Amino acid sequence: MILRIDRWQTEMPPPSDPDPEGAKNVQELMGGRFGEMSTLMNYTFQSFNFRNRQGARPFYDLIANIAAEEYGHIELVAATINSMLTGASPVDDGRAPEAALEQVKDRHVNPHHFLAGGQGALPQDSRGAPWTGDYVFSSGDLIEDLTHNFFLETGARQNKLKVYEMCDHPAARALTGYLLVRGGVHQVAYARAVERLTGADLTKLFPTPRIPTAKIPECQPHIERGEHLKLYRFSPRDYQEIVAVFNGPHPETGEDLVVEDEAPAGAPPVDLPPQPAVFAPGYAPEEISEIAQKLRKAAGLPDEPLGEVAPGPTMVEKVKEKLTP
Amino acid sequence: MILRIDRWQTEMPPPSDPDPEGAKNVQELMGGRFGEMSTLMNYTFQSFNFRNRQGARPFYDLIANIAAEEYGHIELVAATINSMLTGASPVDDGRAPEAALEQVKDRHVNPHHFLAGGQGALPQDSRGAPWTGDYVFSSGDLIEDLTHNFFLETGARQNKLKVYEMCDHPAARALTGYLLVRGGVHQVAYARAVERLTGADLTKLFPTPRIPTAKIPECQPHIERGEHLKLYRFSPRDYQEIVAVFNGPHPETGEDLVVEDEAPAGAPPVDLPPQPAVFAPGYAPEEISEIAQKLRKAAGLPDEPLGEVAPGPTMVEKVKEKLTP
Amino acid sequence: MILRIDRWQTEMPPPSDPDPEGAKNVQELMGGRFGEMSTLMNYTFQSFNFRNRQGARPFYDLIANIAAEEYGHIELVAATINSMLTGASPVDDGRAPEAALEQVKDRHVNPHHFLAGGQGALPQDSRGAPWTGDYVFSSGDLIEDLTHNFFLETGARQNKLKVYEMCDHPAARALTGYLLVRGGVHQVAYARAVERLTGADLTKLFPTPRIPTAKIPECQPHIERGEHLKLYRFSPRDYQEIVAVFNGPHPETGEDLVVEDEAPAGAPPVDLPPQPAVFAPGYAPEEISEIAQKLRKAAGLPDEPLGEVAPGPTMVEKVKEKLTP
Amino acid sequence: MILRIDRWQTEMPPPSDPDPEGAKNVQELMGGRFGEMSTLMNYTFQSFNFRNRQGARPFYDLIANIAAEEYGHIELVAATINSMLTGASPVDDGRAPEAALEQVKDRHVNPHHFLAGGQGALPQDSRGAPWTGDYVFSSGDLIEDLTHNFFLETGARQNKLKVYEMCDHPAARALTGYLLVRGGVHQVAYARAVERLTGADLTKLFPTPRIPTAKIPECQPHIERGEHLKLYRFSPRDYQEIVAVFNGPHPETGEDLVVEDEAPAGAPPVDLPPQPAVFAPGYAPEEISEIAQKLRKAAGLPDEPLGEVAPGPTMVEKVKEKLTP
Amino acid sequence: MILRIDRWQTEMPPPSDPDPEGAKNVQELMGGRFGEMSTLMNYTFQSFNFRNRQGARPFYDLIANIAAEEYGHIELVAATINSMLTGASPVDDGRAPEAALEQVKDRHVNPHHFLAGGQGALPQDSRGAPWTGDYVFSSGDLIEDLTHNFFLETGARQNKLKVYEMCDHPAARALTGYLLVRGGVHQVAYARAVERLTGADLTKLFPTPRIPTAKIPECQPHIERGEHLKLYRFSPRDYQEIVAVFNGPHPETGEDLVVEDEAPAGAPPVDLPPQPAVFAPGYAPEEISEIAQKLRKAAGLPDEPLGEVAPGPTMVEKVKEKLTP
Amino acid sequence: MILRIDRWQTEMPPPSDPDPEGAKNVQELMGGRFGEMSTLMNYTFQSFNFRNRQGARPFYDLIANIAAEEYGHIELVAATINSMLTGASPVDDGRAPEAALEQVKDRHVNPHHFLAGGQGALPQDSRGAPWTGDYVFSSGDLIEDLTHNFFLETGARQNKLKVYEMCDHPAARALTGYLLVRGGVHQVAYARAVERLTGADLTKLFPTPRIPTAKIPECQPHIERGEHLKLYRFSPRDYQEIVAVFNGPHPETGEDLVVEDEAPAGAPPVDLPPQPAVFAPGYAPEEISEIAQKLRKAAGLPDEPLGEVAPGPTMVEKVKEKLTP
């Protein structure tokens, strides 16, 4: 089972210019064959189905723990898409029944972002094709599964690089900058696991595609903070045996790999403004707020909401500064 | 993001007689339109896409928190399927290349349980059709989403009842007994949320289908422990405003609804034996164990694995006792 | 638009021995690529999309009118499946929570007939794959569409023959006996339409597969009544120009083709008994009946339901007699 | 079975400016999960599979009768799409082999409207994904099915509102204006049915999304004619017991609900001009007309076609007048 | 089994102006229901499954041999798409991490051409929907299969004509010009086969759609070379009995049909330039070349590659000349 | 383009006892994600899309040439399925309309083998799910594609082993025995290609799953003939540069890898008997033979068919002898 923490694994920029065409393409990182739904669900099912856990504990712990991190990744992809869609319909008082969505009709968007959803992320790829359970590979054979995972991360890296090239929206860049670094850690982890079991050194394939992660500006702040070396333990007590696999030098930099005993601090999520034209969270969002406030009062909760949301951009600003000559 | 806890939300029986036909049908609760993948992913995406969280905090917290519990449900369904598949091929030394799988060839099983997977759960339904992202409804409209969720739980209840009727394997019964009670809590939660926003009292629809949960023997121990009244908070710090929605009397029993401030203690998972005929976790599992042991030693870990697995059945036994005249 | 008549186009036998494996296979005639959903929806969309109707009226009328008959065909296929599923779970008081469905668990059934549905027909094929809109061909080119329709009917004929061979359940035989005759009329109609437009005589392909319809015992009563010659006009006032295409001699028998100016009288539908184990129409069907009775009274309706259902088998009996030596 | 009437349930405007991007989006109302194919097929299969009809006659009649109306809705959606596609390729003599379709190549259209079809409607959604039988819910449990239907109509309402906002083409507006009113009647009907069986008052959820239908200009003429209160009986003789469920005051206006004993008069369909560039109805439509005329003559039909098509806009004009200041 | 020849069946123009929107649409000829994947796989499976080959040898040979030609057709469609995609991202040194793909983000392209693939062809249709095995019809009944094949070729012809109209890119025109002629030969072949078995003369349906192939300028050079009359035998020794079916006069021109005892000479393939922005064939293609050169040397191969690629356009130029006034 | 040779790459046994349940499962090797349709189409599309062929000729030649061999593999899988289905309906004079298929109705078969096909192979997997173009990975990045191919062959090996274990039908065993050896060659080839480009030695992963191929009795005759060392060149003239990659010692045996300059001699295909109950090749196969004979005579062909089919089992017998103690 899981405990959920209402924070993002990294800081994300607040909505700026809407970019619904970009959002359509970022969906590949959500629901594509190599998207984060796939990494999440592959590792999750492999951990569920793992036989002889006690006998192979370090490997079980590795897969189960990386699965936990991936949940945070689908969250970040969703945040990116939501951010890029915000403002694509009038934010203020542009309520239906106006032609509030006419401005997107002729654009190369995913129509479900507007007609099915409320300008929000969906488990679909860049074509609008839904993620499918047939993307899950859980053969039960440990070496097969690990080989698959290594390949999956490789395909994922390529997708991230291409989305990076296609979308220069600040949210897309913040996302891909972070995911490239973290995905790289997973590649190392699975390569090392395969090496322990077979002697094959898959890290010689790094980097694939053959562009070094460090060349990508948005990755650099994360690399400077050592994010490319750390495997976080996403559990209060469990998965302690990951250290038995994830150790030794980083194949590209030679620095020591590190197991962090806690999840990253992360950052509070951005609270997205309503999009009343698509009824999100409703045709008259303020009525919901009023009801919520009454319910909160009746339950003896304080006047201010107990949940924390992002006060304003900080780390993102720093990345931006770095990028500005 | 999430923290993962390597325990099951409830105790499950260890493998007994294999029942691969039953496992095929239990898959409906995993990857069917109304299966636990659907509840998990619907609430997860709705929480990701929630706009104006601060203004509607109690509702956001409710959906986000129930999403967290659902992760534990897909885990339980997987455990059930895995348990039912265990032993369907020779467990001992029945290694390939024998005709080790011939005994299932003519049976009404999901062939992917054996050919694609290692006698493990898959994100498919009882037909073998994969779960699809098109099962996710995330309209952004809060009332729509809550209405959907109520209906989704209703459909899920029906599926669970029918799987109960179809599969009297101990694992299937333990699963459905537990899920019926917990799903009932979610029905109440969503009904109450809708009521707060609109005044409509959906609890008058209870129970749907019209068989009281309390009539089902495997549900009774859970009901006796009050599991039908509790909404657990699956977070170290967040989702505290669920109390503003989940309160008042239970619609069927009149007892007070309760928010538990912590996740349930749960139970350690059962460690499944290898199935070498399908190479899970390998053709020669003992070789993996040897490697693992060496790695553990090299990493300075103690001799015994740090992960906990089920020592033996206890609560399950109690249920069984209750059922025995 | 349509008017619906609560009668079946032909008489069907009441439920007898349940045959859920047969029902699984009959689904091919419902939701397969060549099933009745396909004939219905192909002709329906072609009629919707028909350009220059006035200029090509006889052809428009032909397609639109045959579309109307096909609606009755999906109804008959559903009736057959429902009949074959009736009794596959206990009919009397075998209410959940018993293991009422265990008797079908190990059988080669469509699990959705029991887990998703209430022992009822679904828009799926014999594999359990859903009917899909991609089965619709509506090119807009009249000759293409007609050629397609001819081919579609040919494939449908083959499917019906094979289902006939596979399922000797009385309902399946009554269905295929009727549909083979009626589908034959549509083959003639489309062949003639193609001939009018191009001179190509597709009737030389008859019969495909090369077994004469008249050799099938269950077809003979329908042939004796001339059903193989008649195109019914399924409309109070419209589609009168079908006579301009559907005329001349029947290609196999030489008899005159006939346009009947009215829909066939048909037969009242069989009222299927409840299957409380799958909650159809509910866990306690008698409670629904009581409510219904009160509502009827309150609305000033007579004591007896106004809808007519089959009193008992008649034509079916005759077919049976014919078959009995 | 059905009788088909070659009229539309409401008047629709003739083709004006082509809007193929709009047509792509209107497809959501045809083949989307909440489109009219879904309402049609859900209610149709539920009526086919209804067990114990006599005992629950008012409910059976309700579902079966609304199913009949939905057929007219897919017809209207098709008419809208066809109208919006008309003129997107040259209408006059722009015959192939020219680059007649180059003007749509770079636009955000559904390519199947041109490459697979003849600028006509398809059973697909706004993404171009086909409608699938897995959208049909027919559980057999009456309360479940009715709850589902209520939710389905709610989702359908949202889709219609969003298409309204996205497409201000006259045909799209006429369509959504009409469907919003008629779908509202179905919402009331299903809510009332649920109320009769359980006491739950779902009408308190109205309107969902929370924009009153009466605020939408294109709905107003229909409301003025009382279309929001009437349930038409789409059958010459059957479904008379709908009055036992559909009665009482309208939940929003308090006016009395009415059962109309006949289908609406409707309006003759618009005859769409040929689109020879996509071979609809052919490369040389006039040749088809000549053949048709000969066949008509040979069959003794009068010189003028017997089918009626729209002479010119009337009600549509009135709506337009109303909208013009 | 097959031998592969590294030449194209016809000459194709080298990349010119990129046209990714066009490439998206040409995909219909690859992975659509009537695309070349469908013709290839339908005939291939029918030949694999052919029962009683010796007894029906001429028909077996015909289907098996045409299947072989179709392989060359998917190759040509791929070549066309690849050509049209070339240059859509910077060809020179525009390496990532730049925003090299931003120029296609807002355009109506298939995102998988860039995010999943390396600006290369995919087995998808114009919507981006994957080709599916359900497009294969292999009933086993020879007459059914042949009738199907005739209809399949007819649908394919229509698709080709429409792609012709939509895409005036030189590669698309060269492709459709060639395929229309060759597909026409297959239509004749299947029509003749049906005629031999049943007497039905399907050639009276020619041409469908009703535009003569000879009217299309890009078809004319092929017709002048007699390509519309020849059935090539794509085998060193086999399929010699096709002459027993493919003979007599061409239904449109009256000229004699001819069996060519060898495959066409064809033309060497165009070697496409790298697209480093999408890592095709890599981020740094020159490094691959260096390795390849070393490997070649080590293996004792000559300095120049042994494979032949197109030196420059010749026949294509001739077509162009013909088209230029 | 290709030339087709009407021989199988290896000898296959003639039909013996029918095993339709086995045939259902063998379909995984045809249309599953790791089946031969996938290997064929992945390598084919990768070769079509290969950029800078001249600069990377040895790698292009390798992929293109292996693609050619895979065509022969789908042919062998089809032959196996066809063989196992032969006799599942009456072979002699058991013509429809009998209940000729009733004997398979209750069995765990793929219903499409009988209802859609004529007891023949289909592009589906063991669930009956169609092969889909989304199984193709053609990223354009050479190292990615090669890594993928290595993983694909690994997954394929696992599937073959499991089918081996599940099906001891002689045809299934002959198939898997052969494919395991040949697939092993492809694994070596792709591993070597990756090593040349990156230095990573994937052969250390051999064998995966960890059962040596040589332990499988049906593989041994092929190994004895050195089939595990040879890469055949499937082309009259092309793909000569494969020698630059495929060389050096075999990773498991140390023997020298060999490029064979020609395709294997193979064996003539088995001619399958008619199955008139499913109309394959017709309801009255002898009528087709008569027509064929007339056509052959009219074309001046000799009395005996020119195509060669298997005279009787030889190599298969030898394998069998080897297996018999």
Short mmCIF file of N, CA, C and O in Angstrom, two decimals, chain F residues 64-128:
data_model
loop_
_atom_site.label_atom_id
_atom_site.label_comp_id
_atom_site.label_asym_id
_atom_site.label_seq_id
_atom_site.Cartn_x
_atom_site.Cartn_y
_atom_site.Cartn_z
N ALA F 64 18.03 -5.80 -42.57
CA ALA F 64 17.21 -6.11 -43.75
C ALA F 64 17.21 -7.60 -44.03
O ALA F 64 16.19 -8.18 -44.43
N ASN F 65 18.34 -8.23 -43.83
CA ASN F 65 18.46 -9.64 -44.16
C ASN F 65 17.74 -10.52 -43.13
O ASN F 65 17.10 -11.51 -43.48
N ILE F 66 17.84 -10.15 -41.86
CA ILE F 66 17.11 -10.94 -40.85
C ILE F 66 15.61 -10.79 -41.07
O ILE F 66 14.85 -11.74 -40.91
N ALA F 67 15.19 -9.58 -41.44
CA ALA F 67 13.77 -9.39 -41.77
C ALA F 67 13.31 -10.43 -42.79
O ALA F 67 12.21 -10.98 -42.68
N ALA F 68 14.16 -10.68 -43.77
CA ALA F 68 13.78 -11.62 -44.81
C ALA F 68 13.60 -13.03 -44.25
O ALA F 68 12.67 -13.75 -44.63
N GLU F 69 14.48 -13.41 -43.33
CA GLU F 69 14.30 -14.74 -42.75
C GLU F 69 12.99 -14.83 -41.97
O GLU F 69 12.33 -15.88 -41.97
N GLU F 70 12.61 -13.75 -41.30
CA GLU F 70 11.41 -13.80 -40.46
C GLU F 70 10.14 -14.12 -41.25
O GLU F 70 9.19 -14.68 -40.72
N TYR F 71 10.13 -13.70 -42.52
CA TYR F 71 8.98 -14.03 -43.34
C TYR F 71 8.77 -15.55 -43.33
O TYR F 71 7.65 -16.05 -43.22
N GLY F 72 9.85 -16.26 -43.44
CA GLY F 72 9.76 -17.72 -43.38
C GLY F 72 9.27 -18.23 -42.04
O GLY F 72 8.71 -19.33 -41.95
N HIS F 73 9.49 -17.44 -41.03
CA HIS F 73 9.03 -17.88 -39.71
C HIS F 73 7.52 -17.76 -39.53
O HIS F 73 6.89 -18.63 -38.95
N ILE F 74 6.94 -16.64 -40.01
CA ILE F 74 5.48 -16.59 -39.89
C ILE F 74 4.87 -17.71 -40.73
O ILE F 74 3.82 -18.25 -40.39
N GLU F 75 5.55 -18.06 -41.81
CA GLU F 75 5.05 -19.16 -42.65
C GLU F 75 5.06 -20.48 -41.87
O GLU F 75 4.11 -21.27 -41.95
N LEU F 76 6.11 -20.69 -41.09
CA LEU F 76 6.19 -21.94 -40.32
C LEU F 76 5.17 -21.96 -39.18
O LEU F 76 4.60 -23.00 -38.87
N VAL F 77 4.99 -20.82 -38.54
CA VAL F 77 3.99 -20.78 -37.46
C VAL F 77 2.61 -21.07 -38.05
O VAL F 77 1.83 -21.84 -37.47
N ALA F 78 2.32 -20.46 -39.19
CA ALA F 78 1.03 -20.73 -39.83
C ALA F 78 0.89 -22.21 -40.17
O ALA F 78 -0.15 -22.83 -39.93
N ALA F 79 1.96 -22.79 -40.69
CA ALA F 79 1.92 -24.21 -41.05
C ALA F 79 1.61 -25.07 -39.82
O ALA F 79 0.84 -26.04 -39.88
N THR F 80 2.20 -24.70 -38.70
CA THR F 80 1.97 -25.44 -37.47
C THR F 80 0.51 -25.35 -37.03
O THR F 80 -0.13 -26.36 -36.71
N ILE F 81 0.00 -24.14 -37.01
CA ILE F 81 -1.39 -23.94 -36.59
C ILE F 81 -2.32 -24.70 -37.53
O ILE F 81 -3.25 -25.38 -37.09
N ASN F 82 -2.09 -24.55 -38.81
CA ASN F 82 -2.94 -25.25 -39.78
C ASN F 82 -2.90 -26.75 -39.58
O ASN F 82 -3.92 -27.44 -39.68
N SER F 83 -1.72 -27.24 -39.32
CA SER F 83 -1.59 -28.68 -39.11
C SER F 83 -2.38 -29.12 -37.88
O SER F 83 -3.08 -30.13 -37.90
N MET F 84 -2.27 -28.34 -36.81
CA MET F 84 -2.94 -28.72 -35.56
C MET F 84 -4.47 -28.58 -35.66
O MET F 84 -5.20 -29.23 -34.93
N LEU F 85 -4.92 -27.73 -36.55
CA LEU F 85 -6.37 -27.57 -36.71
C LEU F 85 -6.97 -28.60 -37.66
O LEU F 85 -8.17 -28.84 -37.64
N THR F 86 -6.12 -29.19 -38.48
CA THR F 86 -6.63 -30.15 -39.46
C THR F 86 -7.23 -31.37 -38.75
O THR F 86 -6.59 -31.97 -37.90
N GLY F 87 -8.43 -31.68 -39.11
CA GLY F 87 -9.10 -32.81 -38.50
C GLY F 87 -9.98 -32.43 -37.32
O GLY F 87 -10.69 -33.29 -36.79
N ALA F 88 -9.95 -31.19 -36.93
CA ALA F 88 -10.81 -30.78 -35.81
C ALA F 88 -12.27 -30.74 -36.21
O ALA F 88 -13.16 -30.75 -35.37
N SER F 89 -12.53 -30.66 -37.49
CA SER F 89 -13.88 -30.94 -37.99
C SER F 89 -13.75 -32.13 -38.93
O SER F 89 -12.65 -32.44 -39.38
N PRO F 90 -14.82 -32.81 -39.23
CA PRO F 90 -14.71 -34.01 -40.06
C PRO F 90 -14.04 -33.70 -41.40
O PRO F 90 -14.38 -32.73 -42.06
N VAL F 91 -13.06 -34.52 -41.79
CA VAL F 91 -12.33 -34.28 -43.02
C VAL F 91 -13.03 -34.90 -44.23
O VAL F 91 -13.01 -34.36 -45.34
N ASP F 92 -13.68 -36.02 -44.02
CA ASP F 92 -14.22 -36.76 -45.16
C ASP F 92 -15.41 -36.07 -45.82
O ASP F 92 -15.27 -35.06 -46.48
N ASP F 93 -16.57 -36.62 -45.64
CA ASP F 93 -17.73 -36.07 -46.34
C ASP F 93 -18.68 -35.37 -45.37
O ASP F 93 -19.86 -35.24 -45.63
N GLY F 94 -18.15 -34.94 -44.24
CA GLY F 94 -19.00 -34.35 -43.20
C GLY F 94 -19.41 -32.95 -43.54
O GLY F 94 -19.05 -32.00 -42.85
N ARG F 95 -20.19 -32.84 -44.59
CA ARG F 95 -20.53 -31.51 -45.05
C ARG F 95 -21.67 -30.90 -44.28
O ARG F 95 -22.56 -31.60 -43.82
N ALA F 96 -21.65 -29.57 -44.22
CA ALA F 96 -22.82 -28.85 -43.72
C ALA F 96 -24.01 -29.21 -44.58
O ALA F 96 -23.84 -29.57 -45.75
N PRO F 97 -25.22 -29.12 -44.13
CA PRO F 97 -25.60 -28.64 -42.82
C PRO F 97 -25.70 -29.75 -41.79
O PRO F 97 -26.80 -30.22 -41.47
N GLU F 98 -24.59 -30.16 -41.29
CA GLU F 98 -24.62 -31.02 -40.12
C GLU F 98 -24.16 -30.18 -38.94
O GLU F 98 -23.78 -29.03 -39.09
N ALA F 99 -24.11 -30.78 -37.78
CA ALA F 99 -23.57 -30.08 -36.63
C ALA F 99 -22.08 -30.38 -36.55
O ALA F 99 -21.56 -30.79 -35.53
N ALA F 100 -21.42 -30.15 -37.67
CA ALA F 100 -20.04 -30.62 -37.81
C ALA F 100 -19.08 -29.93 -36.86
O ALA F 100 -17.99 -30.44 -36.59
N LEU F 101 -19.46 -28.78 -36.38
CA LEU F 101 -18.55 -28.04 -35.51
C LEU F 101 -18.94 -28.16 -34.04
O LEU F 101 -18.31 -27.54 -33.19
N GLU F 102 -19.95 -28.94 -33.77
CA GLU F 102 -20.40 -29.03 -32.38
C GLU F 102 -19.32 -29.59 -31.46
O GLU F 102 -19.26 -29.29 -30.28
N GLN F 103 -18.47 -30.43 -32.05
CA GLN F 103 -17.44 -31.04 -31.21
C GLN F 103 -16.41 -30.05 -30.67
O GLN F 103 -15.67 -30.37 -29.77
N VAL F 104 -16.34 -28.87 -31.26
CA VAL F 104 -15.39 -27.88 -30.74
C VAL F 104 -16.07 -26.79 -29.93
O VAL F 104 -15.40 -25.98 -29.30
N LYS F 105 -17.38 -26.78 -29.93
CA LYS F 105 -18.11 -25.68 -29.27
C LYS F 105 -17.72 -25.50 -27.82
O LYS F 105 -17.53 -24.39 -27.34
N ASP F 106 -17.62 -26.61 -27.08
CA ASP F 106 -17.36 -26.52 -25.64
C ASP F 106 -15.87 -26.54 -25.30
O ASP F 106 -15.52 -26.51 -24.13
N ARG F 107 -15.04 -26.58 -26.32
CA ARG F 107 -13.61 -26.68 -26.04
C ARG F 107 -12.95 -25.30 -26.01
O ARG F 107 -13.49 -24.33 -26.54
N HIS F 108 -11.79 -25.27 -25.40
CA HIS F 108 -11.10 -23.99 -25.18
C HIS F 108 -10.31 -23.59 -26.42
O HIS F 108 -9.09 -23.51 -26.42
N VAL F 109 -11.07 -23.34 -27.50
CA VAL F 109 -10.45 -23.01 -28.78
C VAL F 109 -10.58 -21.53 -29.07
O VAL F 109 -11.31 -20.81 -28.39
N ASN F 110 -9.88 -21.06 -30.08
CA ASN F 110 -10.10 -19.72 -30.60
C ASN F 110 -11.28 -19.83 -31.56
O ASN F 110 -11.15 -20.44 -32.64
N PRO F 111 -12.42 -19.24 -31.23
CA PRO F 111 -13.60 -19.44 -32.09
C PRO F 111 -13.38 -18.93 -33.51
O PRO F 111 -14.01 -19.43 -34.44
N HIS F 112 -12.50 -17.96 -33.68
CA HIS F 112 -12.26 -17.46 -35.03
C HIS F 112 -11.59 -18.48 -35.93
O HIS F 112 -11.68 -18.37 -37.15
N HIS F 113 -10.91 -19.45 -35.34
CA HIS F 113 -10.34 -20.50 -36.17
C HIS F 113 -11.43 -21.24 -36.95
O HIS F 113 -11.17 -21.79 -38.02
N PHE F 114 -12.63 -21.22 -36.41
CA PHE F 114 -13.72 -21.97 -37.04
C PHE F 114 -14.78 -21.04 -37.65
O PHE F 114 -15.28 -21.33 -38.73
N LEU F 115 -15.10 -19.95 -36.95
CA LEU F 115 -16.19 -19.09 -37.42
C LEU F 115 -15.71 -18.06 -38.44
O LEU F 115 -16.40 -17.75 -39.40
N ALA F 116 -14.55 -17.49 -38.21
CA ALA F 116 -14.04 -16.48 -39.15
C ALA F 116 -13.17 -17.13 -40.21
O ALA F 116 -13.25 -16.80 -41.39
N GLY F 117 -12.33 -18.05 -39.80
CA GLY F 117 -11.41 -18.69 -40.73
C GLY F 117 -11.85 -20.10 -41.07
O GLY F 117 -12.85 -20.61 -40.57
N GLY F 118 -11.07 -20.72 -41.93
CA GLY F 118 -11.37 -22.09 -42.36
C GLY F 118 -10.40 -23.07 -41.71
O GLY F 118 -9.73 -23.81 -42.40
N GLN F 119 -10.36 -23.02 -40.37
CA GLN F 119 -9.37 -23.82 -39.63
C GLN F 119 -7.96 -23.46 -40.12
O GLN F 119 -7.20 -24.34 -40.54
N GLY F 120 -7.71 -22.18 -40.06
CA GLY F 120 -6.42 -21.68 -40.53
C GLY F 120 -5.87 -20.64 -39.58
O GLY F 120 -6.58 -20.12 -38.70
N ALA F 121 -4.61 -20.33 -39.76
CA ALA F 121 -3.90 -19.38 -38.90
C ALA F 121 -4.40 -17.96 -39.11
O ALA F 121 -4.85 -17.60 -40.20
N LEU F 122 -4.32 -17.16 -38.06
CA LEU F 122 -4.75 -15.77 -38.12
C LEU F 122 -3.71 -14.88 -37.45
O LEU F 122 -2.96 -15.35 -36.59
N PRO F 123 -3.63 -13.62 -37.83
CA PRO F 123 -2.67 -12.72 -37.17
C PRO F 123 -3.19 -12.27 -35.80
O PRO F 123 -3.44 -11.10 -35.58
N GLN F 124 -3.34 -13.21 -34.91
CA GLN F 124 -3.85 -12.97 -33.56
C GLN F 124 -2.90 -13.64 -32.56
O GLN F 124 -2.11 -14.50 -32.93
N ASP F 125 -3.05 -13.26 -31.30
CA ASP F 125 -2.25 -13.92 -30.28
C ASP F 125 -3.07 -15.01 -29.59
O ASP F 125 -4.17 -15.37 -30.05
N SER F 126 -2.56 -15.56 -28.50
CA SER F 126 -3.23 -16.69 -27.87
C SER F 126 -4.55 -16.31 -27.22
O SER F 126 -5.37 -17.16 -26.91
N ARG F 127 -4.76 -15.01 -26.99
CA ARG F 127 -6.05 -14.55 -26.45
C ARG F 127 -7.07 -14.33 -27.56
O ARG F 127 -8.24 -14.06 -27.28
N GLY F 128 -6.60 -14.36 -28.81
CA GLY F 128 -7.47 -13.96 -29.92
C GLY F 128 -7.40 -12.48 -30.20
O GLY F 128 -8.15 -11.96 -31.02
#
